[in-house]
Amino acid sequence: MFVSEKLGRFTAEFHTATPSAEVIHHAKRALVDWYGALLAGYPMAPTPMVENALALELDQGKARLPLGRRAATRAAALINGTASHTAEVDDIYREAIYHPGAPTFSAAMAVGQALDVSGLEFLKAAIAGYETSTRIGQVMGRAHYQHWHNTGTVGTFGATTAAAYLLKLNAEQTANALSLSATFAAGLQQAFKMDSLAKPLHSGRAAEAGVTAAMLAQQGVISSLDVFEGEVGLGRAMSDGPDWSLAFDDLGARFNINSMTFKNHACCGHTFAPIDGALELQTRHGITAEDIERIVVATYAPAIAVAGNPQPVTAPEARFSIPFVVSTALLHGSVRLAAFDAERLQSPAIRALMQRIELQVEPSLDAQFPGQRAAQVTIRTKDGKEFSMLQPTRKGDPDMPLSDTELNDKFSELALPVLGANKSNTLSTALWNMDTESDLSALGKK
């Protein structure tokens, strides 16, 4: 069987599977995290621009945008997929270098609302989408990430799988949906190397492409089933010809949704170990920003390549700047959404501290990427003292997870400015009980 056929069979057979309570609980954690990201990003550019551009596809259909506006299914997937990746607070599967929630849940919600599915079926669709896409991303590996933005590419498969599951496609149809979506998968890292609003659109487009591929396969559209492993297929065109057999280790027995990273800072995940290490050193030794002569951050190469911007000007650039977010953390104690307000972006104190930060590649830490995201942080003070520590992982990673309470607090922080306290609390309750909900009416409801 081809890769597409094996994944198609897994998805089709998942209808009769009964996920464990642990898997369902982790799916609800992922849902709570995704919906907070969705609400945070909905008012932020480029989401309102996308909504305006798709005006002819709105105020119709059964899908919903976060504040209740009706939308055609594919438009909802695109808009919600964009919104939930905009604020840079969405989840990560680190081994695949990928944010699964934004494309996968956005596709599942759009199709699920259109079909009036139950909360449990919605969660199962997302679980299946996380599983296929994270495995594809892990196999594609670091070679893929050199040029491609995995949330745009790999995310297409999470969206396709979730949509195919809810449309009740059989194994053959699902295999064709995945094969179709492979030729839709895109998203270049160069698209956000300069000031840009393109990055969140990668997630939105992945959600829309996945929904489209599943709908086309439902109508009988077929594609080359060897598109993953073929001579000019995904593995060779967008990676280094990986071993696809690795995607099927423990498939159906071990679920990657149990091992998600939930962000504890509102910026690129590559900046987290430096932030956490700097804050820990500050706490341990009572260091103030004024005390600091030099900070050296030694970490893995992709962190610097993606998030090493030394002089960010705009909020999107600043979210991908280790010097900016580390300086912000040391001066303000955290890196939340307010860190990227105009006042902070122009702060003389932050800019001055940024000039004292040096970034280096540490080969031993680079060799551990992507499975481990670590940083060695050294702070030298003006009185000649030097403090150093290895931050081996990030707060929010599976080996240092956010508790359910911390995750819910994050949701509340993101939802309150958009919904207010009463609606935020009501929605939070519905999300944590999604497996018992008869439909998805609590989502995207005014």
Tab-separated table of C-alpha atoms in Angstrom:
chain	number	residue	atom	x	y	z
A	1	MET	CA	0.000	0.000	0.000
A	2	PHE	CA	1.085	3.566	-0.662
A	3	VAL	CA	1.514	6.081	2.158
A	4	SER	CA	-1.735	7.808	1.176
A	5	GLU	CA	-3.611	4.498	1.321
A	6	LYS	CA	-2.257	3.579	4.754
A	7	LEU	CA	-3.210	6.977	6.161
A	8	GLY	CA	-6.557	6.838	4.397
A	9	ARG	CA	-7.298	3.469	5.960
A	10	PHE	CA	-6.295	4.725	9.408
A	11	THR	CA	-8.647	7.705	9.102
A	12	ALA	CA	-11.588	5.688	7.782
A	13	GLU	CA	-11.183	3.041	10.475
A	14	PHE	CA	-10.937	5.692	13.192
A	15	HIS	CA	-14.734	6.013	13.031
A	16	THR	CA	-15.038	2.734	14.925
A	17	ALA	CA	-12.190	3.468	17.344
A	18	THR	CA	-12.787	4.567	20.921
A	19	PRO	CA	-10.019	6.946	21.986
A	20	SER	CA	-8.937	6.645	25.610
A	21	ALA	CA	-9.981	9.191	28.192
A	22	GLU	CA	-6.393	10.463	28.156
A	23	VAL	CA	-6.462	11.111	24.407
A	24	ILE	CA	-9.844	12.850	24.622
A	25	HIS	CA	-8.585	15.012	27.477
A	26	HIS	CA	-5.527	16.067	25.494
A	27	ALA	CA	-7.749	16.812	22.499
A	28	LYS	CA	-9.800	19.133	24.695
A	29	ARG	CA	-6.620	20.817	25.907
A	30	ALA	CA	-5.668	21.398	22.284
A	31	LEU	CA	-9.158	22.743	21.553
A	32	VAL	CA	-9.059	25.209	24.452
A	33	ASP	CA	-5.646	26.411	23.327
A	34	TRP	CA	-6.718	26.728	19.679
A	35	TYR	CA	-9.869	28.663	20.470
A	36	GLY	CA	-7.950	31.153	22.579
A	37	ALA	CA	-5.558	31.688	19.668
A	38	LEU	CA	-8.528	32.050	17.323
A	39	LEU	CA	-10.118	34.783	19.425
A	40	ALA	CA	-6.828	36.624	19.959
A	41	GLY	CA	-6.020	36.690	16.260
A	42	TYR	CA	-9.488	37.478	14.951
A	43	PRO	CA	-9.230	41.297	15.359
A	44	MET	CA	-5.585	41.397	14.226
A	45	ALA	CA	-4.269	41.977	10.700
A	46	PRO	CA	-4.505	40.263	8.294
A	47	THR	CA	-7.697	38.526	9.483
A	48	PRO	CA	-10.099	41.487	8.976
A	49	MET	CA	-8.583	41.980	5.512
A	50	VAL	CA	-9.223	38.349	4.630
A	51	GLU	CA	-12.797	38.641	5.898
A	52	ASN	CA	-13.361	41.732	3.748
A	53	ALA	CA	-11.824	40.041	0.716
A	54	LEU	CA	-14.213	37.102	1.080
A	55	ALA	CA	-17.339	39.203	1.666
A	56	LEU	CA	-19.252	37.465	-1.142
A	57	GLU	CA	-18.841	34.134	0.684
A	58	LEU	CA	-20.080	35.432	4.046
A	59	ASP	CA	-23.537	35.796	5.633
A	60	GLN	CA	-24.468	32.454	4.110
A	61	GLY	CA	-23.794	28.806	4.859
A	62	LYS	CA	-23.787	27.017	8.216
A	63	ALA	CA	-20.191	27.591	9.308
A	64	ARG	CA	-19.413	30.419	11.704
A	65	LEU	CA	-16.668	32.908	12.380
A	66	PRO	CA	-15.660	33.523	16.022
A	67	LEU	CA	-18.256	36.229	16.720
A	68	GLY	CA	-21.064	34.393	14.996
A	69	ARG	CA	-21.029	35.661	11.426
A	70	ARG	CA	-22.160	32.976	9.000
A	71	ALA	CA	-19.766	31.808	6.333
A	72	ALA	CA	-19.471	29.295	3.527
A	73	THR	CA	-17.480	26.267	4.639
A	74	ARG	CA	-14.238	26.957	2.783
A	75	ALA	CA	-14.318	30.667	3.641
A	76	ALA	CA	-14.724	29.848	7.324
A	77	ALA	CA	-11.763	27.446	7.161
A	78	LEU	CA	-9.579	30.094	5.524
A	79	ILE	CA	-10.558	32.950	7.845
A	80	ASN	CA	-10.426	30.944	11.067
A	81	GLY	CA	-7.218	29.228	10.013
A	82	THR	CA	-5.649	32.626	9.435
A	83	ALA	CA	-6.971	34.121	12.681
A	84	SER	CA	-5.745	31.282	14.877
A	85	HIS	CA	-2.158	31.594	13.611
A	86	THR	CA	-1.978	35.394	13.668
A	87	ALA	CA	-1.215	36.159	17.322
A	88	GLU	CA	1.548	33.490	17.468
A	89	VAL	CA	0.037	31.779	20.502
A	90	ASP	CA	-1.034	28.492	18.878
A	91	ASP	CA	0.223	25.021	19.736
A	92	ILE	CA	3.323	23.216	18.486
A	93	TYR	CA	4.283	19.616	17.799
A	94	ARG	CA	8.015	20.121	18.132
A	95	GLU	CA	9.209	16.931	16.396
A	96	ALA	CA	7.382	18.031	13.222
A	97	ILE	CA	8.319	21.743	13.622
A	98	TYR	CA	4.644	22.449	13.109
A	99	HIS	CA	1.542	24.184	14.534
A	100	PRO	CA	-1.251	21.598	14.089
A	101	GLY	CA	-4.159	23.339	15.804
A	102	ALA	CA	-4.730	26.286	13.478
A	103	PRO	CA	-5.260	24.380	10.211
A	104	THR	CA	-6.706	21.199	11.724
A	105	PHE	CA	-9.321	22.623	14.093
A	106	SER	CA	-10.262	25.363	11.626
A	107	ALA	CA	-11.076	22.769	8.967
A	108	ALA	CA	-12.836	20.509	11.471
A	109	MET	CA	-14.995	23.346	12.806
A	110	ALA	CA	-16.001	24.600	9.362
A	111	VAL	CA	-17.027	21.150	8.130
A	112	GLY	CA	-18.410	20.088	11.497
A	113	GLN	CA	-20.718	23.096	11.720
A	114	ALA	CA	-21.897	22.557	8.160
A	115	LEU	CA	-22.783	18.942	8.969
A	116	ASP	CA	-24.124	19.450	12.526
A	117	VAL	CA	-21.754	16.873	14.006
A	118	SER	CA	-21.448	16.087	17.705
A	119	GLY	CA	-18.699	17.424	19.892
A	120	LEU	CA	-17.142	13.975	20.197
A	121	GLU	CA	-17.009	13.477	16.432
A	122	PHE	CA	-15.464	16.924	16.084
A	123	LEU	CA	-12.758	15.989	18.582
A	124	LYS	CA	-12.121	12.650	16.884
A	125	ALA	CA	-11.707	14.411	13.539
A	126	ALA	CA	-9.108	16.704	15.092
A	127	ILE	CA	-7.307	13.774	16.754
A	128	ALA	CA	-7.053	12.005	13.392
A	129	GLY	CA	-5.858	15.204	11.721
A	130	TYR	CA	-3.185	15.793	14.350
A	131	GLU	CA	-2.048	12.198	14.020
A	132	THR	CA	-1.602	12.004	10.253
A	133	SER	CA	-0.094	15.457	9.861
A	134	THR	CA	2.365	15.290	12.762
A	135	ARG	CA	3.641	11.966	11.489
A	136	ILE	CA	4.064	13.342	7.969
A	137	GLY	CA	5.849	16.388	9.353
A	138	GLN	CA	8.155	14.334	11.527
A	139	VAL	CA	9.170	12.175	8.565
A	140	MET	CA	9.736	15.206	6.303
A	141	GLY	CA	12.108	16.450	8.979
A	142	ARG	CA	14.608	19.228	9.201
A	143	ALA	CA	15.379	19.060	5.475
A	144	HIS	CA	11.822	20.188	4.737
A	145	TYR	CA	11.962	23.000	7.275
A	146	GLN	CA	15.030	24.499	5.630
A	147	HIS	CA	12.827	26.288	3.080
A	148	TRP	CA	9.203	25.474	3.810
A	149	HIS	CA	6.808	26.701	6.493
A	150	ASN	CA	5.465	23.437	7.874
A	151	THR	CA	2.184	24.896	9.113
A	152	GLY	CA	1.334	25.760	5.514
A	153	THR	CA	2.583	22.504	4.033
A	154	VAL	CA	2.112	19.797	6.665
A	155	GLY	CA	-0.958	21.604	8.002
A	156	THR	CA	-2.773	20.822	4.770
A	157	PHE	CA	-2.795	17.131	5.719
A	158	GLY	CA	-4.204	17.791	9.185
A	159	ALA	CA	-7.028	19.787	7.632
A	160	THR	CA	-7.642	17.204	4.913
A	161	THR	CA	-7.808	14.330	7.371
A	162	ALA	CA	-10.185	16.154	9.719
A	163	ALA	CA	-12.484	17.130	6.849
A	164	ALA	CA	-12.369	13.655	5.310
A	165	TYR	CA	-13.250	12.084	8.649
A	166	LEU	CA	-16.293	14.331	9.140
A	167	LEU	CA	-17.429	13.837	5.535
A	168	LYS	CA	-17.249	10.089	6.260
A	169	LEU	CA	-15.062	9.354	3.276
A	170	ASN	CA	-14.041	5.742	2.899
A	171	ALA	CA	-10.397	4.670	2.882
A	172	GLU	CA	-9.981	5.050	-0.875
A	173	GLN	CA	-11.603	8.489	-0.950
A	174	THR	CA	-9.488	9.649	1.974
A	175	ALA	CA	-6.319	8.417	0.266
A	176	ASN	CA	-7.257	10.461	-2.790
A	177	ALA	CA	-8.062	13.482	-0.639
A	178	LEU	CA	-4.607	13.292	0.964
A	179	SER	CA	-2.991	12.831	-2.443
A	180	LEU	CA	-4.834	15.857	-3.812
A	181	SER	CA	-3.879	17.956	-0.820
A	182	ALA	CA	-0.197	17.068	-1.289
A	183	THR	CA	-0.187	19.043	-4.511
A	184	PHE	CA	-1.953	21.946	-2.765
A	185	ALA	CA	0.551	22.101	0.105
A	186	ALA	CA	2.621	25.296	0.149
A	187	GLY	CA	4.122	27.998	2.335
A	188	LEU	CA	7.604	29.456	1.937
A	189	GLN	CA	9.645	30.691	4.893
A	190	GLN	CA	10.893	33.528	2.702
A	191	ALA	CA	7.338	34.898	2.793
A	192	PHE	CA	7.937	36.212	6.314
A	193	LYS	CA	11.628	37.060	6.319
A	194	MET	CA	10.688	40.727	5.863
A	195	ASP	CA	7.760	42.668	7.302
A	196	SER	CA	4.834	40.592	6.099
A	197	LEU	CA	1.271	39.492	6.800
A	198	ALA	CA	1.671	36.281	4.786
A	199	LYS	CA	2.614	33.837	7.539
A	200	PRO	CA	-0.851	33.364	9.125
A	201	LEU	CA	-2.331	33.012	5.645
A	202	HIS	CA	-0.304	29.823	5.266
A	203	SER	CA	-2.368	28.247	8.021
A	204	GLY	CA	-5.614	29.617	6.600
A	205	ARG	CA	-4.797	28.378	3.144
A	206	ALA	CA	-3.875	24.951	4.539
A	207	ALA	CA	-7.261	24.711	6.257
A	208	GLU	CA	-9.093	25.760	3.112
A	209	ALA	CA	-7.013	23.483	0.865
A	210	GLY	CA	-7.670	20.511	3.114
A	211	VAL	CA	-11.413	21.103	3.105
A	212	THR	CA	-11.357	21.526	-0.678
A	213	ALA	CA	-9.378	18.326	-1.226
A	214	ALA	CA	-11.790	16.306	0.929
A	215	MET	CA	-14.840	17.746	-0.849
A	216	LEU	CA	-13.326	16.988	-4.248
A	217	ALA	CA	-12.487	13.424	-3.262
A	218	GLN	CA	-16.059	12.995	-2.037
A	219	GLN	CA	-17.172	13.793	-5.590
A	220	GLY	CA	-14.843	11.203	-7.090
A	221	VAL	CA	-11.802	13.305	-7.989
A	222	ILE	CA	-8.697	11.113	-7.830
A	223	SER	CA	-4.970	11.810	-7.683
A	224	SER	CA	-1.681	9.919	-7.848
A	225	LEU	CA	-1.696	7.741	-4.763
A	226	ASP	CA	2.107	7.553	-4.694
A	227	VAL	CA	2.428	11.326	-4.302
A	228	PHE	CA	4.300	11.025	-0.997
A	229	GLU	CA	6.963	8.461	-1.885
A	230	GLY	CA	7.070	8.787	-5.702
A	231	GLU	CA	10.208	9.725	-7.645
A	232	VAL	CA	9.036	13.338	-7.996
A	233	GLY	CA	6.669	13.297	-5.046
A	234	LEU	CA	6.466	15.242	-1.811
A	235	GLY	CA	9.333	13.435	-0.070
A	236	ARG	CA	11.839	14.144	-2.813
A	237	ALA	CA	10.579	17.535	-3.973
A	238	MET	CA	10.242	19.048	-0.494
A	239	SER	CA	12.628	16.952	1.644
A	240	ASP	CA	15.554	14.546	1.231
A	241	GLY	CA	13.716	11.369	0.225
A	242	PRO	CA	12.768	10.294	3.757
A	243	ASP	CA	11.855	6.828	5.031
A	244	TRP	CA	8.063	6.860	5.053
A	245	SER	CA	7.830	3.642	7.066
A	246	LEU	CA	8.647	5.738	10.137
A	247	ALA	CA	5.248	7.429	9.841
A	248	PHE	CA	3.498	4.213	10.787
A	249	ASP	CA	5.334	3.264	13.967
A	250	ASP	CA	2.640	2.735	16.631
A	251	LEU	CA	-0.017	4.350	14.412
A	252	GLY	CA	-3.329	4.002	16.228
A	253	ALA	CA	-1.640	2.984	19.482
A	254	ARG	CA	0.317	6.142	20.338
A	255	PHE	CA	-1.256	9.567	19.763
A	256	ASN	CA	0.839	12.672	19.226
A	257	ILE	CA	-1.922	14.966	20.449
A	258	ASN	CA	-0.850	13.787	23.935
A	259	SER	CA	2.555	15.437	23.426
A	260	MET	CA	1.775	18.981	22.396
A	261	THR	CA	3.589	22.171	23.319
A	262	PHE	CA	1.256	24.952	24.443
A	263	LYS	CA	2.853	28.372	24.255
A	264	ASN	CA	3.605	30.320	27.388
A	265	HIS	CA	4.732	33.416	25.446
A	266	ALA	CA	3.051	35.324	22.609
A	267	CYS	CA	5.804	34.946	20.019
A	268	CYS	CA	7.745	32.454	17.931
A	269	GLY	CA	8.409	29.193	19.750
A	270	HIS	CA	12.105	29.326	18.812
A	271	THR	CA	12.483	32.238	21.244
A	272	PHE	CA	11.065	30.429	24.264
A	273	ALA	CA	14.152	28.693	25.659
A	274	PRO	CA	16.120	31.977	25.577
A	275	ILE	CA	13.241	33.800	27.291
A	276	ASP	CA	12.823	31.128	29.952
A	277	GLY	CA	16.563	30.926	30.612
A	278	ALA	CA	16.981	34.697	30.881
A	279	LEU	CA	14.043	35.021	33.273
A	280	GLU	CA	15.352	32.159	35.420
A	281	LEU	CA	18.783	33.780	35.698
A	282	GLN	CA	17.180	37.106	36.557
A	283	THR	CA	15.115	35.491	39.320
A	284	ARG	CA	17.943	33.413	40.770
A	285	HIS	CA	20.447	36.238	40.963
A	286	GLY	CA	18.316	39.364	41.308
A	287	ILE	CA	19.613	40.866	38.074
A	288	THR	CA	18.042	44.057	36.752
A	289	ALA	CA	18.237	45.215	33.158
A	290	GLU	CA	20.439	48.095	34.263
A	291	ASP	CA	22.974	45.605	35.701
A	292	ILE	CA	23.538	43.848	32.388
A	293	GLU	CA	26.623	44.409	30.289
A	294	ARG	CA	26.184	41.487	27.882
A	295	ILE	CA	23.849	38.571	27.198
A	296	VAL	CA	24.950	35.624	25.087
A	297	VAL	CA	22.282	33.245	23.810
A	298	ALA	CA	23.707	30.027	22.353
A	299	THR	CA	21.083	27.813	20.764
A	300	TYR	CA	20.197	25.704	17.712
A	301	ALA	CA	20.705	27.135	14.215
A	302	PRO	CA	17.069	27.301	13.021
A	303	ALA	CA	16.167	29.440	16.038
A	304	ILE	CA	18.581	32.105	14.873
A	305	ALA	CA	17.717	31.682	11.201
A	306	VAL	CA	13.995	32.105	11.849
A	307	ALA	CA	13.941	34.312	14.956
A	308	GLY	CA	17.250	36.157	14.952
A	309	ASN	CA	16.005	39.507	13.619
A	310	PRO	CA	18.346	42.031	15.302
A	311	GLN	CA	16.341	45.187	14.529
A	312	PRO	CA	12.596	44.465	14.202
A	313	VAL	CA	10.387	47.432	13.396
A	314	THR	CA	6.874	45.992	13.278
A	315	ALA	CA	4.989	43.590	15.541
A	316	PRO	CA	5.249	40.631	13.124
A	317	GLU	CA	9.013	41.156	12.937
A	318	ALA	CA	9.359	41.547	16.701
A	319	ARG	CA	7.626	38.213	17.365
A	320	PHE	CA	10.538	36.640	15.482
A	321	SER	CA	13.335	38.487	17.267
A	322	ILE	CA	15.149	36.783	20.146
A	323	PRO	CA	16.842	40.066	21.100
A	324	PHE	CA	13.503	41.887	21.290
A	325	VAL	CA	11.562	39.290	23.273
A	326	VAL	CA	14.400	38.508	25.697
A	327	SER	CA	14.846	42.220	26.373
A	328	THR	CA	11.097	42.614	26.816
A	329	ALA	CA	10.966	39.704	29.245
A	330	LEU	CA	13.828	41.042	31.358
A	331	LEU	CA	12.313	44.523	31.506
A	332	HIS	CA	8.633	43.621	31.902
A	333	GLY	CA	8.624	40.092	33.328
A	334	SER	CA	6.708	38.427	30.481
A	335	VAL	CA	6.071	38.408	26.740
A	336	ARG	CA	2.311	38.744	26.261
A	337	LEU	CA	0.309	40.377	23.476
A	338	ALA	CA	1.006	43.821	24.959
A	339	ALA	CA	4.712	43.278	24.277
A	340	PHE	CA	4.086	44.155	20.643
A	341	ASP	CA	2.167	47.388	21.127
A	342	ALA	CA	3.630	50.477	19.453
A	343	GLU	CA	4.925	51.843	22.754
A	344	ARG	CA	6.942	48.692	23.469
A	345	LEU	CA	8.205	48.432	19.896
A	346	GLN	CA	9.686	51.910	20.206
A	347	SER	CA	10.861	51.604	23.820
A	348	PRO	CA	14.360	53.098	24.261
A	349	ALA	CA	15.027	50.761	27.206
A	350	ILE	CA	14.186	47.662	25.178
A	351	ARG	CA	16.230	48.889	22.212
A	352	ALA	CA	19.219	49.624	24.408
A	353	LEU	CA	19.191	46.162	25.990
A	354	MET	CA	18.809	44.522	22.581
A	355	GLN	CA	22.175	45.967	21.563
A	356	ARG	CA	23.805	43.977	24.368
A	357	ILE	CA	22.513	40.578	23.179
A	358	GLU	CA	24.674	38.255	21.101
A	359	LEU	CA	23.309	35.149	19.358
A	360	GLN	CA	25.444	32.078	18.717
A	361	VAL	CA	24.863	28.595	17.333
A	362	GLU	CA	25.764	25.906	19.862
A	363	PRO	CA	26.527	22.695	17.886
A	364	SER	CA	25.517	20.324	20.691
A	365	LEU	CA	22.112	21.992	21.005
A	366	ASP	CA	21.730	22.219	17.241
A	367	ALA	CA	22.221	18.451	17.013
A	368	GLN	CA	19.235	17.934	19.330
A	369	PHE	CA	16.804	19.906	17.142
A	370	PRO	CA	13.883	19.390	16.520
A	371	GLY	CA	13.209	16.933	19.328
A	372	GLN	CA	14.654	19.247	21.966
A	373	ARG	CA	14.573	23.063	21.959
A	374	ALA	CA	17.287	24.285	24.321
A	375	ALA	CA	19.382	27.391	24.879
A	376	GLN	CA	22.482	28.254	26.897
A	377	VAL	CA	21.987	31.734	28.339
A	378	THR	CA	24.853	33.723	29.832
A	379	ILE	CA	24.458	37.126	31.491
A	380	ARG	CA	27.495	39.254	32.292
A	381	THR	CA	26.919	42.136	34.669
A	382	LYS	CA	28.638	45.498	34.779
A	383	ASP	CA	30.389	44.603	38.054
A	384	GLY	CA	32.235	41.747	36.334
A	385	LYS	CA	30.058	38.806	37.409
A	386	GLU	CA	28.893	36.131	34.984
A	387	PHE	CA	25.878	33.864	35.366
A	388	SER	CA	25.064	31.024	32.984
A	389	MET	CA	22.545	28.228	32.671
A	390	LEU	CA	21.294	25.655	30.208
A	391	GLN	CA	17.556	25.936	29.592
A	392	PRO	CA	16.983	22.361	28.385
A	393	THR	CA	13.380	22.757	27.298
A	394	ARG	CA	10.585	25.331	27.238
A	395	LYS	CA	7.766	25.998	29.670
A	396	GLY	CA	4.795	24.495	27.856
A	397	ASP	CA	6.680	21.617	26.229
A	398	PRO	CA	5.455	18.074	27.040
A	399	ASP	CA	8.306	17.619	29.523
A	400	MET	CA	7.445	20.934	31.239
A	401	PRO	CA	3.717	21.215	30.484
A	402	LEU	CA	1.175	23.878	31.272
A	403	SER	CA	-1.377	22.521	33.732
A	404	ASP	CA	-5.068	22.560	32.836
A	405	THR	CA	-5.440	25.567	35.121
A	406	GLU	CA	-2.584	27.415	33.426
A	407	LEU	CA	-4.015	26.549	30.022
A	408	ASN	CA	-7.435	27.815	31.015
A	409	ASP	CA	-5.875	31.000	32.410
A	410	LYS	CA	-4.186	31.513	29.045
A	411	PHE	CA	-7.537	31.049	27.299
A	412	SER	CA	-9.182	33.589	29.592
A	413	GLU	CA	-6.405	36.113	29.023
A	414	LEU	CA	-6.885	35.829	25.255
A	415	ALA	CA	-10.687	35.622	25.231
A	416	LEU	CA	-11.602	38.344	27.731
A	417	PRO	CA	-10.725	41.340	25.521
A	418	VAL	CA	-12.835	39.906	22.695
A	419	LEU	CA	-15.815	38.323	24.488
A	420	GLY	CA	-15.942	39.756	27.996
A	421	ALA	CA	-15.993	37.748	31.230
A	422	ASN	CA	-19.434	36.091	31.062
A	423	LYS	CA	-19.146	34.830	27.489
A	424	SER	CA	-15.543	33.763	28.030
A	425	ASN	CA	-16.480	31.654	31.044
A	426	THR	CA	-19.449	30.087	29.253
A	427	LEU	CA	-17.336	29.234	26.250
A	428	SER	CA	-14.543	27.820	28.396
A	429	THR	CA	-16.977	25.443	30.071
A	430	ALA	CA	-18.311	24.293	26.703
A	431	LEU	CA	-14.815	23.668	25.343
A	432	TRP	CA	-13.742	21.576	28.337
A	433	ASN	CA	-16.945	19.535	27.956
A	434	MET	CA	-16.903	19.277	24.166
A	435	ASP	CA	-16.976	15.484	24.184
A	436	THR	CA	-20.475	15.609	25.722
A	437	GLU	CA	-21.882	18.365	23.472
A	438	SER	CA	-24.570	17.237	21.009
A	439	ASP	CA	-23.444	19.786	18.401
A	440	LEU	CA	-21.023	22.658	17.848
A	441	SER	CA	-23.458	25.460	18.567
A	442	ALA	CA	-21.221	26.811	21.335
A	443	LEU	CA	-18.493	27.578	18.784
A	444	GLY	CA	-18.688	30.790	16.796
A	445	LYS	CA	-21.866	31.789	18.637
A	446	LYS	CA	-22.874	35.376	19.289
